[in-house]
Tab-separated table of C-alpha atoms in Angstrom:
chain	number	residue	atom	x	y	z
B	100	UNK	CA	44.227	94.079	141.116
B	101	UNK	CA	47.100	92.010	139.100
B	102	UNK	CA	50.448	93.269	139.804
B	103	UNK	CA	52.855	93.422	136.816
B	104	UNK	CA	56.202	91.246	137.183
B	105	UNK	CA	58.575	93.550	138.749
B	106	UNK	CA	61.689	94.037	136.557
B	107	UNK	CA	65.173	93.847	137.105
B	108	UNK	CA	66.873	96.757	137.092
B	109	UNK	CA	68.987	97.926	134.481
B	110	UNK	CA	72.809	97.294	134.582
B	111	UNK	CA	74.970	99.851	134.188
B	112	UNK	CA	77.258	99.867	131.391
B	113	UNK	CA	80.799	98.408	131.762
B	114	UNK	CA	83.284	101.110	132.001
B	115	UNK	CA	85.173	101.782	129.185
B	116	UNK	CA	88.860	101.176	130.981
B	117	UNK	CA	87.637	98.038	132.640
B	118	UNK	CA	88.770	94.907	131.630
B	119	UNK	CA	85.067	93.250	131.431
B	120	UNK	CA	84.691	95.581	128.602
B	121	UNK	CA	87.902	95.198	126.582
B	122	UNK	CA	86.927	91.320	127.100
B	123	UNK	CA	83.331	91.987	125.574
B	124	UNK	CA	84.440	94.084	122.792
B	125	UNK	CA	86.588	91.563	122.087
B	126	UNK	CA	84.426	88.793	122.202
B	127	UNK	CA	81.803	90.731	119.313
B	128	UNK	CA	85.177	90.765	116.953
B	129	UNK	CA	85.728	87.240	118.032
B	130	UNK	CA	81.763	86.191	117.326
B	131	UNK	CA	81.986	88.563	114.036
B	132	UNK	CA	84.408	86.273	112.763
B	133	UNK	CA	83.462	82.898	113.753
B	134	UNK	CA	80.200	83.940	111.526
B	135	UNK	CA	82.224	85.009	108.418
B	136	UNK	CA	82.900	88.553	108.814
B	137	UNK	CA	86.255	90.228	108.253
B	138	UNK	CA	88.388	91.319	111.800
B	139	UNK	CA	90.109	94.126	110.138
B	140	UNK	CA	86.596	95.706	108.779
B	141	UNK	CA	84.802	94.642	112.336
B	142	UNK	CA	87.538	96.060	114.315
B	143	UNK	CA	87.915	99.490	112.044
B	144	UNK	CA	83.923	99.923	112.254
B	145	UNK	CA	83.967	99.259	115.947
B	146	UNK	CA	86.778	101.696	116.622
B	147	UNK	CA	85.278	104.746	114.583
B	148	UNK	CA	81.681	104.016	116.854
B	149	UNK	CA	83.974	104.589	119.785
B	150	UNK	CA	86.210	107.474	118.505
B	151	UNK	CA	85.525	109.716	121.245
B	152	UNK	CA	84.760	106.823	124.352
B	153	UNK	CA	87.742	104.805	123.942
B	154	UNK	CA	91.577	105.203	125.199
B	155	UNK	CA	94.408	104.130	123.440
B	156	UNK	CA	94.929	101.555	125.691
B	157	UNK	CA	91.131	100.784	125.521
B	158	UNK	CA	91.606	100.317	122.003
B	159	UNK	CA	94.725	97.927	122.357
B	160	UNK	CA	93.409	96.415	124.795
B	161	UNK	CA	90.632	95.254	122.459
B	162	UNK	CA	92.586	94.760	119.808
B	163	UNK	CA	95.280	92.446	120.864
B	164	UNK	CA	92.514	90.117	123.098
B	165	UNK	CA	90.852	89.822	119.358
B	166	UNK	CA	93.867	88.832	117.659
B	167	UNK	CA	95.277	86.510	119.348
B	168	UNK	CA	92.212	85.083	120.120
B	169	UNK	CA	91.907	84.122	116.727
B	170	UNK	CA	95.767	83.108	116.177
B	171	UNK	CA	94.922	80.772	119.076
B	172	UNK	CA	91.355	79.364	118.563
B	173	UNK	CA	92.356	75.850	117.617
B	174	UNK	CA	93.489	75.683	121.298
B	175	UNK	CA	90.553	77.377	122.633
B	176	UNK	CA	88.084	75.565	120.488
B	177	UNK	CA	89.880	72.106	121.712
B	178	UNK	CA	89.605	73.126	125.166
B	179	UNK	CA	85.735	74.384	125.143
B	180	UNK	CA	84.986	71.085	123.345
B	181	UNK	CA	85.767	69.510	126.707
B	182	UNK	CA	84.074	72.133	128.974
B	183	UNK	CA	80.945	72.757	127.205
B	184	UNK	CA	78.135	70.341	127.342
B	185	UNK	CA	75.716	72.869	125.653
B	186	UNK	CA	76.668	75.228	122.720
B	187	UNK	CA	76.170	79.075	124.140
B	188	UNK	CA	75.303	81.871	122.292
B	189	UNK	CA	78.085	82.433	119.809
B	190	UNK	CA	78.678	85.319	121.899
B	191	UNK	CA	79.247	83.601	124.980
B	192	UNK	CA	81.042	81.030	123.092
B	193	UNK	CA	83.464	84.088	121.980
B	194	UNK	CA	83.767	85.407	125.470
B	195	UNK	CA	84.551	82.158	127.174
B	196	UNK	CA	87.202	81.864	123.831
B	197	UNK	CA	88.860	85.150	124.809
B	198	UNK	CA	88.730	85.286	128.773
B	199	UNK	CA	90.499	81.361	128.373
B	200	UNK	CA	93.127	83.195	125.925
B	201	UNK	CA	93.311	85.779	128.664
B	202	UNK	CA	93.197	83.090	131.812
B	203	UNK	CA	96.407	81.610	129.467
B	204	UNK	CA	98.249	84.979	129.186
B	205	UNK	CA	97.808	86.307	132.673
B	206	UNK	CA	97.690	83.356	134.605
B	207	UNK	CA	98.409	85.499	137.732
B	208	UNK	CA	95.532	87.552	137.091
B	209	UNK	CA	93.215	84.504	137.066
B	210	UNK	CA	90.575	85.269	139.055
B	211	UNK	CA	90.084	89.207	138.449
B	212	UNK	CA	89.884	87.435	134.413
B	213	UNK	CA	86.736	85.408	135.533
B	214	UNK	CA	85.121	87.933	137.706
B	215	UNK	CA	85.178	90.258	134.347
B	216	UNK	CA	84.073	87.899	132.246
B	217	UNK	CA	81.166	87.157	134.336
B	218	UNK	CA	80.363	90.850	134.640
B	219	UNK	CA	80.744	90.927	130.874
B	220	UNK	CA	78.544	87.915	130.506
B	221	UNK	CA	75.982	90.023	132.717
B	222	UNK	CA	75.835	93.180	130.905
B	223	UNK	CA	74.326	91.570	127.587
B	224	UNK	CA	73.037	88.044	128.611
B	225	UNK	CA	72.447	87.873	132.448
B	226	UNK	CA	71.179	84.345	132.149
B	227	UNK	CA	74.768	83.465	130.712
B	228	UNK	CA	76.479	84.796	133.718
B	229	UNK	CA	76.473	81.598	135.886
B	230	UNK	CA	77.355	79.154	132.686
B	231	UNK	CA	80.321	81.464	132.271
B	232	UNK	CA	81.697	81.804	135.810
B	233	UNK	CA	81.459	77.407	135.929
B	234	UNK	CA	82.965	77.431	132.573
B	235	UNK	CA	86.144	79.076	133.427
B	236	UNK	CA	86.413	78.053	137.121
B	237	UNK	CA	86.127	74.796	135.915
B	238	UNK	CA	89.138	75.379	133.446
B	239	UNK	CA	91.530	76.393	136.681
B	240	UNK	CA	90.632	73.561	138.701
B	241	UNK	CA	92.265	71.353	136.278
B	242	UNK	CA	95.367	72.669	134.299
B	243	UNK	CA	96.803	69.277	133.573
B	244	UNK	CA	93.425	68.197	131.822
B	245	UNK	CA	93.595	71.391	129.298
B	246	UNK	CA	97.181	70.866	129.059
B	247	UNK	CA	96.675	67.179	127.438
B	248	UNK	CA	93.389	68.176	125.286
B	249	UNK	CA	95.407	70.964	123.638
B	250	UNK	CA	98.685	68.483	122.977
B	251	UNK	CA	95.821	65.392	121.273
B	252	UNK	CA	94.493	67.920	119.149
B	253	UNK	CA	96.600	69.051	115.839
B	254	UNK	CA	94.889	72.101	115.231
B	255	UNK	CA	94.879	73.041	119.025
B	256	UNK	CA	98.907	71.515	119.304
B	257	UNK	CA	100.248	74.153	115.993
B	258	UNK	CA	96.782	76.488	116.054
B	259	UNK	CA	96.184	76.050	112.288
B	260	UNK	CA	93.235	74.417	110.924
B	261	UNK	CA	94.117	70.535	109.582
B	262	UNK	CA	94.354	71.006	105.934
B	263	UNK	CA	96.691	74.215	106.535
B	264	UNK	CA	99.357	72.073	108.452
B	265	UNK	CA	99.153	69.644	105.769
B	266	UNK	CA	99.732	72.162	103.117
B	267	UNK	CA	102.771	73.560	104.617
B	268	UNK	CA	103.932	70.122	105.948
B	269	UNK	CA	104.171	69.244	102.013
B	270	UNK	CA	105.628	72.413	101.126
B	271	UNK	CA	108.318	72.581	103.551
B	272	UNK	CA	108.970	69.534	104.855
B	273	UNK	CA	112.078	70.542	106.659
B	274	UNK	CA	111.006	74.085	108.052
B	275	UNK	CA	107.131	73.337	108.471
B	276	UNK	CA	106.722	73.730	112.124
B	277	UNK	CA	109.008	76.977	111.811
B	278	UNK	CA	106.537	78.238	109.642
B	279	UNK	CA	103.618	77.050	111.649
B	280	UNK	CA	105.673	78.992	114.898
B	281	UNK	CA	106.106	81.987	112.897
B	282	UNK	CA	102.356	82.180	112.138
B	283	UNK	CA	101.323	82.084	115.711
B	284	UNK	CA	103.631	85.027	116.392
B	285	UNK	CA	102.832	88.925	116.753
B	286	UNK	CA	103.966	90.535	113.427
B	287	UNK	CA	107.337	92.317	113.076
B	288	UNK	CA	107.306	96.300	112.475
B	289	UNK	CA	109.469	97.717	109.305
B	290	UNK	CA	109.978	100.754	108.301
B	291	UNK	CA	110.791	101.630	104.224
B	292	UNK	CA	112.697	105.090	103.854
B	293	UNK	CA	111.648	107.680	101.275
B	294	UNK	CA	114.714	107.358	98.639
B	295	UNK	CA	113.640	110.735	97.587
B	296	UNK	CA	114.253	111.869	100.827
B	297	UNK	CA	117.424	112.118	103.468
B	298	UNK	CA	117.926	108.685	105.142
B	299	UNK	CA	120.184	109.533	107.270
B	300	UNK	CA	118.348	112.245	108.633
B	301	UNK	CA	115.305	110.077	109.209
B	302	UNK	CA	117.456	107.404	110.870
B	303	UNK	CA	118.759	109.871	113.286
B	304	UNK	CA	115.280	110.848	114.203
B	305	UNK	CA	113.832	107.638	115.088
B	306	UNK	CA	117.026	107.316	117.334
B	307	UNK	CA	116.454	111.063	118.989
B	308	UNK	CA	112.477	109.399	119.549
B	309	UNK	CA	114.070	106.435	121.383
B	310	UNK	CA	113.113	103.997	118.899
B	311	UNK	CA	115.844	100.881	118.199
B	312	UNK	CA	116.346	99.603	114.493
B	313	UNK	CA	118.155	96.956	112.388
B	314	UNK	CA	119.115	97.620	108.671
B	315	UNK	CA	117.949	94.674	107.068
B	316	UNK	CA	119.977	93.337	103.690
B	317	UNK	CA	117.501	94.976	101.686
B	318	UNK	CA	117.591	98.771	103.742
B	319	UNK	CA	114.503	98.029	105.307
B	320	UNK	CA	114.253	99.093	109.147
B	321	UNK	CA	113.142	96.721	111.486
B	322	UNK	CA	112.020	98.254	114.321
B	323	UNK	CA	113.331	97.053	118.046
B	324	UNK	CA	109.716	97.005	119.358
B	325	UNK	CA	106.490	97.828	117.191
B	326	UNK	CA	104.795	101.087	117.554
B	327	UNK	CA	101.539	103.294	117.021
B	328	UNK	CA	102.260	104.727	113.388
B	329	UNK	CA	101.671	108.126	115.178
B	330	UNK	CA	104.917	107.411	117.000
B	331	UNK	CA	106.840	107.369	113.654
B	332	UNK	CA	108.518	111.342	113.171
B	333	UNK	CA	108.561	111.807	109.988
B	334	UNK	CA	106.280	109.696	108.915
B	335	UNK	CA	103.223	112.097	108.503
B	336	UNK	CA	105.599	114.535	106.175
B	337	UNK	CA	106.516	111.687	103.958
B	338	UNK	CA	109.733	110.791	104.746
B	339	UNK	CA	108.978	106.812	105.692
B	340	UNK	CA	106.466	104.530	105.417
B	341	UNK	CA	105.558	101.388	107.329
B	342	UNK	CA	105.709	98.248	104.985
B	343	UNK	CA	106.899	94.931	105.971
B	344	UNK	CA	110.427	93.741	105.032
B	345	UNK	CA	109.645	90.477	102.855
B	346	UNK	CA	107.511	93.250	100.465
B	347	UNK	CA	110.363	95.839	100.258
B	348	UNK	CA	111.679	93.399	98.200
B	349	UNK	CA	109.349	93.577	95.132
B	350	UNK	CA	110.758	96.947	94.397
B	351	UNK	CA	114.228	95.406	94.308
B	352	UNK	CA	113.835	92.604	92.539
B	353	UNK	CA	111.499	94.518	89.691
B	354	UNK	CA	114.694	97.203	89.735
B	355	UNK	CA	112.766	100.012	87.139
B	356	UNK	CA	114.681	102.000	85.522
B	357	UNK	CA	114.635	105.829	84.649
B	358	UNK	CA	111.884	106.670	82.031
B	359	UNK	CA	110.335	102.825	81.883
B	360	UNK	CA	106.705	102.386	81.627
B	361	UNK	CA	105.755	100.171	84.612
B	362	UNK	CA	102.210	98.408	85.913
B	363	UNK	CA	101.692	98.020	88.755
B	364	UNK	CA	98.756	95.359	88.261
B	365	UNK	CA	97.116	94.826	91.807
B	366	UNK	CA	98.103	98.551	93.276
B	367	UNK	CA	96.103	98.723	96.830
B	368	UNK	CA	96.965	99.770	99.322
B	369	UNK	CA	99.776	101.198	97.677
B	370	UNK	CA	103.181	100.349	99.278
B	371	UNK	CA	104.722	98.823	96.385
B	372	UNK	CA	103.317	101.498	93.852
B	373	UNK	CA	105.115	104.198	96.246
B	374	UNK	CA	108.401	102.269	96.255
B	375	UNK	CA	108.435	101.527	92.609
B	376	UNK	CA	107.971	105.706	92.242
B	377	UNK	CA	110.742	106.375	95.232
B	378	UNK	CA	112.959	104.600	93.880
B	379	UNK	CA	113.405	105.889	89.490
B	380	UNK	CA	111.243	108.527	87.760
B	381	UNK	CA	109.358	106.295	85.961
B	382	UNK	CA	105.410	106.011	84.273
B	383	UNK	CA	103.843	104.355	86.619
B	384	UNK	CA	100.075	102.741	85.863
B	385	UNK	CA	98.489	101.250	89.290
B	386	UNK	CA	95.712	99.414	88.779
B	387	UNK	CA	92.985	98.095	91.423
B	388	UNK	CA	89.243	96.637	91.040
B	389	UNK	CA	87.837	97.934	94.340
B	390	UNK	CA	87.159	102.015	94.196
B	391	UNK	CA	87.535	102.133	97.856
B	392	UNK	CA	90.979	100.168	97.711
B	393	UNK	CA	91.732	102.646	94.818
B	394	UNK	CA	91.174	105.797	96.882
B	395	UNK	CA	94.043	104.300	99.437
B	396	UNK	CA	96.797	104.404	96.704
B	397	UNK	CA	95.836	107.906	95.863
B	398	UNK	CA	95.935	108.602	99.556
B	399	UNK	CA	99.214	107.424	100.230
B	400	UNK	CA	101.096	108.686	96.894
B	401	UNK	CA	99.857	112.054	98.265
B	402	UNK	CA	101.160	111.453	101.263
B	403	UNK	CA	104.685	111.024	100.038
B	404	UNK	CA	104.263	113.745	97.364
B	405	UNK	CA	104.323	111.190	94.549
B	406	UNK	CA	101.673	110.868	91.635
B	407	UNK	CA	100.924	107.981	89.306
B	408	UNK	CA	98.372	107.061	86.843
B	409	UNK	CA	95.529	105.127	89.141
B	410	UNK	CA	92.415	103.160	87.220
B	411	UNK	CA	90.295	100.969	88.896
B	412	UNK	CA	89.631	98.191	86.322
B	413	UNK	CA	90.079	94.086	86.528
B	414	UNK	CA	93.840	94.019	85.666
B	415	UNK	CA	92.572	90.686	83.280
B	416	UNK	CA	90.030	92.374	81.134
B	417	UNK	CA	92.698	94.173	78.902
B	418	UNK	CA	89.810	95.781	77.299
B	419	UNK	CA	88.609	98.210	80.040
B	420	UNK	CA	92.139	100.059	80.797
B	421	UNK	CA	95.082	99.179	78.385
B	422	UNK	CA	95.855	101.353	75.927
B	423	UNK	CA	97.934	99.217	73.732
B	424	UNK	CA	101.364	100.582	74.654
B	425	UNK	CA	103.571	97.969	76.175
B	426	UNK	CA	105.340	98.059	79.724
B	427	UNK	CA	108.742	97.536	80.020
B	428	UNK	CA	108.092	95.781	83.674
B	429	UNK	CA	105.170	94.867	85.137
B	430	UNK	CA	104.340	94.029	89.121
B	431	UNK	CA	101.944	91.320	89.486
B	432	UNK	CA	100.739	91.140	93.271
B	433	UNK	CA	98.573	88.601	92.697
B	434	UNK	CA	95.293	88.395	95.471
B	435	UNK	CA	96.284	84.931	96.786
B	436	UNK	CA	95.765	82.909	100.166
B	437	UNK	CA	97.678	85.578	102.236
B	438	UNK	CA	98.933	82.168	103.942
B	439	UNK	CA	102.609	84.111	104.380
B	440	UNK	CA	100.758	86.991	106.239
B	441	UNK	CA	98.463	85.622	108.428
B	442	UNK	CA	99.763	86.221	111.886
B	443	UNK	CA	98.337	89.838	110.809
B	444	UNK	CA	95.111	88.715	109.686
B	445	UNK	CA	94.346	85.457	112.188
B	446	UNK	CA	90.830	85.481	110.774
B	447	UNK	CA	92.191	84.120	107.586
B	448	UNK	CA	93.416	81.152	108.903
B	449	UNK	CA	89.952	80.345	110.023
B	450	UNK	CA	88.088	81.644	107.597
B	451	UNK	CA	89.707	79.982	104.368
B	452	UNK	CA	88.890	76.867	103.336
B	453	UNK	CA	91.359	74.125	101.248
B	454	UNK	CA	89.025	74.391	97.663
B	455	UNK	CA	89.651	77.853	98.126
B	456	UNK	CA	93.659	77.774	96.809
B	457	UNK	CA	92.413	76.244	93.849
B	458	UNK	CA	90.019	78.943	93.042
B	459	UNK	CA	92.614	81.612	93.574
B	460	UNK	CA	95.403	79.451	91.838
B	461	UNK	CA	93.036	79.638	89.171
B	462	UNK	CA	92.402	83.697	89.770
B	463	UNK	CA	96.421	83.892	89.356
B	464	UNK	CA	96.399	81.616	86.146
B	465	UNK	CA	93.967	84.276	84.234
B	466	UNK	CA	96.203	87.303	85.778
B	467	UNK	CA	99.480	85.995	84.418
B	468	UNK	CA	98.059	85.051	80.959
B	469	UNK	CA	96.505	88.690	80.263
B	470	UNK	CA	99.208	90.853	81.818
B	471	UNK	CA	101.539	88.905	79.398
B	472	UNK	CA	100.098	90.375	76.759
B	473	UNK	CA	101.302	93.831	77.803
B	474	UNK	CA	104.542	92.965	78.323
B	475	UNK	CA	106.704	94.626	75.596
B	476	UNK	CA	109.543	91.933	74.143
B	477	UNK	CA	112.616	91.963	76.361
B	478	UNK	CA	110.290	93.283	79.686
B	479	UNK	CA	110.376	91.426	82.815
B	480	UNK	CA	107.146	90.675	85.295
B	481	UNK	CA	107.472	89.838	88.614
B	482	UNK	CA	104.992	87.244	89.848
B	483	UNK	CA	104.606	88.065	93.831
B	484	UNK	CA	102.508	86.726	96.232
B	485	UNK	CA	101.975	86.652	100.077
B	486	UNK	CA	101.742	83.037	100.435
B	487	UNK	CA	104.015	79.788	101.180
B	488	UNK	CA	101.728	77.351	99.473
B	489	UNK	CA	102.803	75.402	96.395
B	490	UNK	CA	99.957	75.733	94.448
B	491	UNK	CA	99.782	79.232	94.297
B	492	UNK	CA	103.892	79.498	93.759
B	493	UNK	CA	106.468	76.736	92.313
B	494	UNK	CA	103.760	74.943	90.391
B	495	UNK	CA	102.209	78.124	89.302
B	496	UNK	CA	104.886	79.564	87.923
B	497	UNK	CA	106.165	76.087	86.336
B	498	UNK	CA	102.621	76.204	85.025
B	499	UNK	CA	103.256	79.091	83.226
B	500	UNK	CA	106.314	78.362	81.692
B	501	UNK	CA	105.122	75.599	80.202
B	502	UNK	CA	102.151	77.314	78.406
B	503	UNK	CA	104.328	80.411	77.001
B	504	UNK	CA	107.250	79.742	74.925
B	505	UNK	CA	108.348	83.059	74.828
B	506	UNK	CA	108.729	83.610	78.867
B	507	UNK	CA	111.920	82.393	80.831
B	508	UNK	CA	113.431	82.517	84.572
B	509	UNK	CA	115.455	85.614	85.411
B	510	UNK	CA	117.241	84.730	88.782
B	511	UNK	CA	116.164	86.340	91.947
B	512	UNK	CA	119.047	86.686	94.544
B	513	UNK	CA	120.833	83.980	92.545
B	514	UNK	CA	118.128	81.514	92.731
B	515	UNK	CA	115.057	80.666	90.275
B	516	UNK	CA	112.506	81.790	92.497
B	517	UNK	CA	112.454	83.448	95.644
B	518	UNK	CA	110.235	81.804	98.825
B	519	UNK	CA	110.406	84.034	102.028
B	520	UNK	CA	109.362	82.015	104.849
B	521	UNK	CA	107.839	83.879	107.844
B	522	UNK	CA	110.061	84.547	110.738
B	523	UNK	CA	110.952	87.240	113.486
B	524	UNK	CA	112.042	89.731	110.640
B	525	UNK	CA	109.356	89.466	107.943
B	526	UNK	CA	106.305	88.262	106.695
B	527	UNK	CA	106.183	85.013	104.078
B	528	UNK	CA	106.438	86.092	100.220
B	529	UNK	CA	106.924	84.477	97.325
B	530	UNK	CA	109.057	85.957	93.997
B	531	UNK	CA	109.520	84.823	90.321
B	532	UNK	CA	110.872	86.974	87.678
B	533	UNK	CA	109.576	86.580	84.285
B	534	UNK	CA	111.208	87.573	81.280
B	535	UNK	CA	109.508	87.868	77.788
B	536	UNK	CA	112.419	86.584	75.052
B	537	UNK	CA	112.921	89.239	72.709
């Protein structure tokens, strides 16, 4: 009688509060990414499978292991370049990217870090488990080694892919590794208060909750230390919003007035829309080409108690939504490279490529050409984006100039244009006021 190959028993799952797990779930964002996908969508879809298993510090724990994973891969990629003499799994490869991230960051912790990432390793690819444990070990015998691979290697040295550092080198030739800095760095928290609302009031509540803040020169609150939105009193009734500082200042520089009719071209998620409609009763059109994207601006005008015409429609085929009636200003949020943002989004880094600033330079071109056209005589656009490349800012608006006769510079802050850099306050914007000649 043959005997059947006995198995090996079953592993028990990783507990939820161990690190092992936050490492693994981690490592499936990480892997996720690396293939293409999106980190916000991966993480959201991850954290509603886990609603009821995870902790709040389960979920953070994931969270911040994923992102700055990915604001740090070039180092991490350098260094497993070095280690690896056989490509893993990609999820290996991710878990050996976040446990070095991790060895990095908690250099005291070093050994319980391999010991979890082993156990991780074990709990979906046993065979993996030994390659991982060498992997890492390997990394602490010899520091100095990493040390020099990371400082040879330009993407590794400013953790931005070549082309990237090249583009902002150009840009900003005397603020470039600022702005490289800046994008390695956890995101600022601000806070925009409801002008329809008591200010002072709210301001005296985030003091009674023990939470520090710093007026900025445009009103917005920047927060001491950033906190779970849940944390925020007053912000479920309305009375503030979270938006970053650099974007509080489309609002601003747009300045609507009582009774104008305003567009508000690329609406989602909404926190311009709601600050254009805080700040003067006006007719406000928001406009946005993905349903679901839509559905947010709806959500959070309700949430302030503030209503707005909302289509979803390309803002460039006039056609489907304009009804002929001219706006007196008109917000264009262009979708650009989200180069000024992406300390929030460290996927993007990774995941854009340098043909792709053409294509949306191009994407802008075609926005700025048909909202024109619905620009009554005398109205003013404001061309905003989220970027600090040249191609999608000086040169396009220059661009633009030169094509339409009737258009001209309106200053902003007493300049012609208005580039936001990304630094310990805000995120990295760009701002050019347009004015139609009469």
């Amino acid at each position: 009688m043959t005997r059947s190959p006995r198995r090996a028993p079953a592993r028990p799952p990783l507990p939820p509060d161990s690190l092992g797990y936050a490492l693994l779930q981690a490592s499936r964002l990480v892997a996720e990414v690396l293939d293409g996908g999106n980190l916000t969508d991966a993480f959201e879809m991850m954290r509603d499978a886990h609603t009821t298993t995870w902790s709040d510090a389960t979920r953070g724990a994931v969270r911040d292991l994923a992102w700055t994973t990915l604001r740090d891969y070039g180092r991490g990629d350098a260094v497993l370049r070095h280690l690896l003499r056989t490509p893993p799994p990609a999820l290996i490869h991710a878990l050996l990217l976040v446990a070095l991230l991790r060895l990095e960051q908690r250099p005291e912790q070093a050994y319980v870090t391999v010991d979890q990432a082993v156990e991780a390793a074990a709990s979906v690819m046993p065979g993996f488990r030994g390659m991982v444990n060498g992997v890492l070990r390997n990394a602490l015998r010899q520091p100095d080694a990493l040390a020099a691979w990371r400082d040879a290697d330009e993407q590794a040295r400013y953790r931005h892919p070549a082309w990237w550092i090249a583009k902002v080198r150009s840009a900003h030739p005397e603020q470039w590794e600022t702005v490289l800095a800046a994008g390695n760095s956890h995101p600022p928290m601000s806070l925009r208060l409801n002008a329809r609302r008591d200010a002072a009031e709210a301001e005296a509540r985030l003091r009674d909750a023990g939470l520090n803040t710093r007026r900025l020169r445009n009103g917005a609150l920047l927060l001491e230390q950033p906190v779970a939105v849940a944390r925020l009193p007053g912000h479920a009734a309305g009375d503030l919003s979270v938006q970053d500082a650099g974007a509080q200042w489309a609002t601003l520089l747009l300045d609507p007035q009582p009774g104008e009719r305003v567009l508000d071209a690329c609406a989602a998620p909404g926190g311009k829309s709601a600050h254009l409609l805080e700040r003067a009763d006006i007719e406000l059109l928001a406009l946005d080409i993905d349903p679901r994207r839509a559905a947010r601006v709806r959500a959070n005008l309700d949430r302030l108690g503030l209503d707005a015409g909302i289509r979803v429609a390309d803002c460039r085929d006039l056609s489907a939504w304009w009804d002929g009636r001219p706006f007196d200003r008109i917000l264009a949020d262009v979708p650009c490279s989200a180069s000024g943002v992406a300390r929030r989004h460290p996927d993007i880094k990774w995941l854009r490529r340098s043909e792709d600033i053409a294509a949306f330079a191009a994407q802008q071109r075609e926005i700025l050409d048909a909202l024109w056209q619905t620009l009554a005589p005398g109205g003013t656009m404001l061309y905003a984006t989220c970027s600090v490349f040249d191609e999608e800012n000086r040169l396009q608006t220059g661009q633009f100039l030169t094509r339409h006769s009737d258009a001209e510079r309106a200053p902003v802050d007493g300049c012609p244009e208005f580039q936001l850099l990304p630094d310990s306050a805000h995120d990295g914007f760009y701002y050019a006021l347009l004015r139609k000649r009469k």
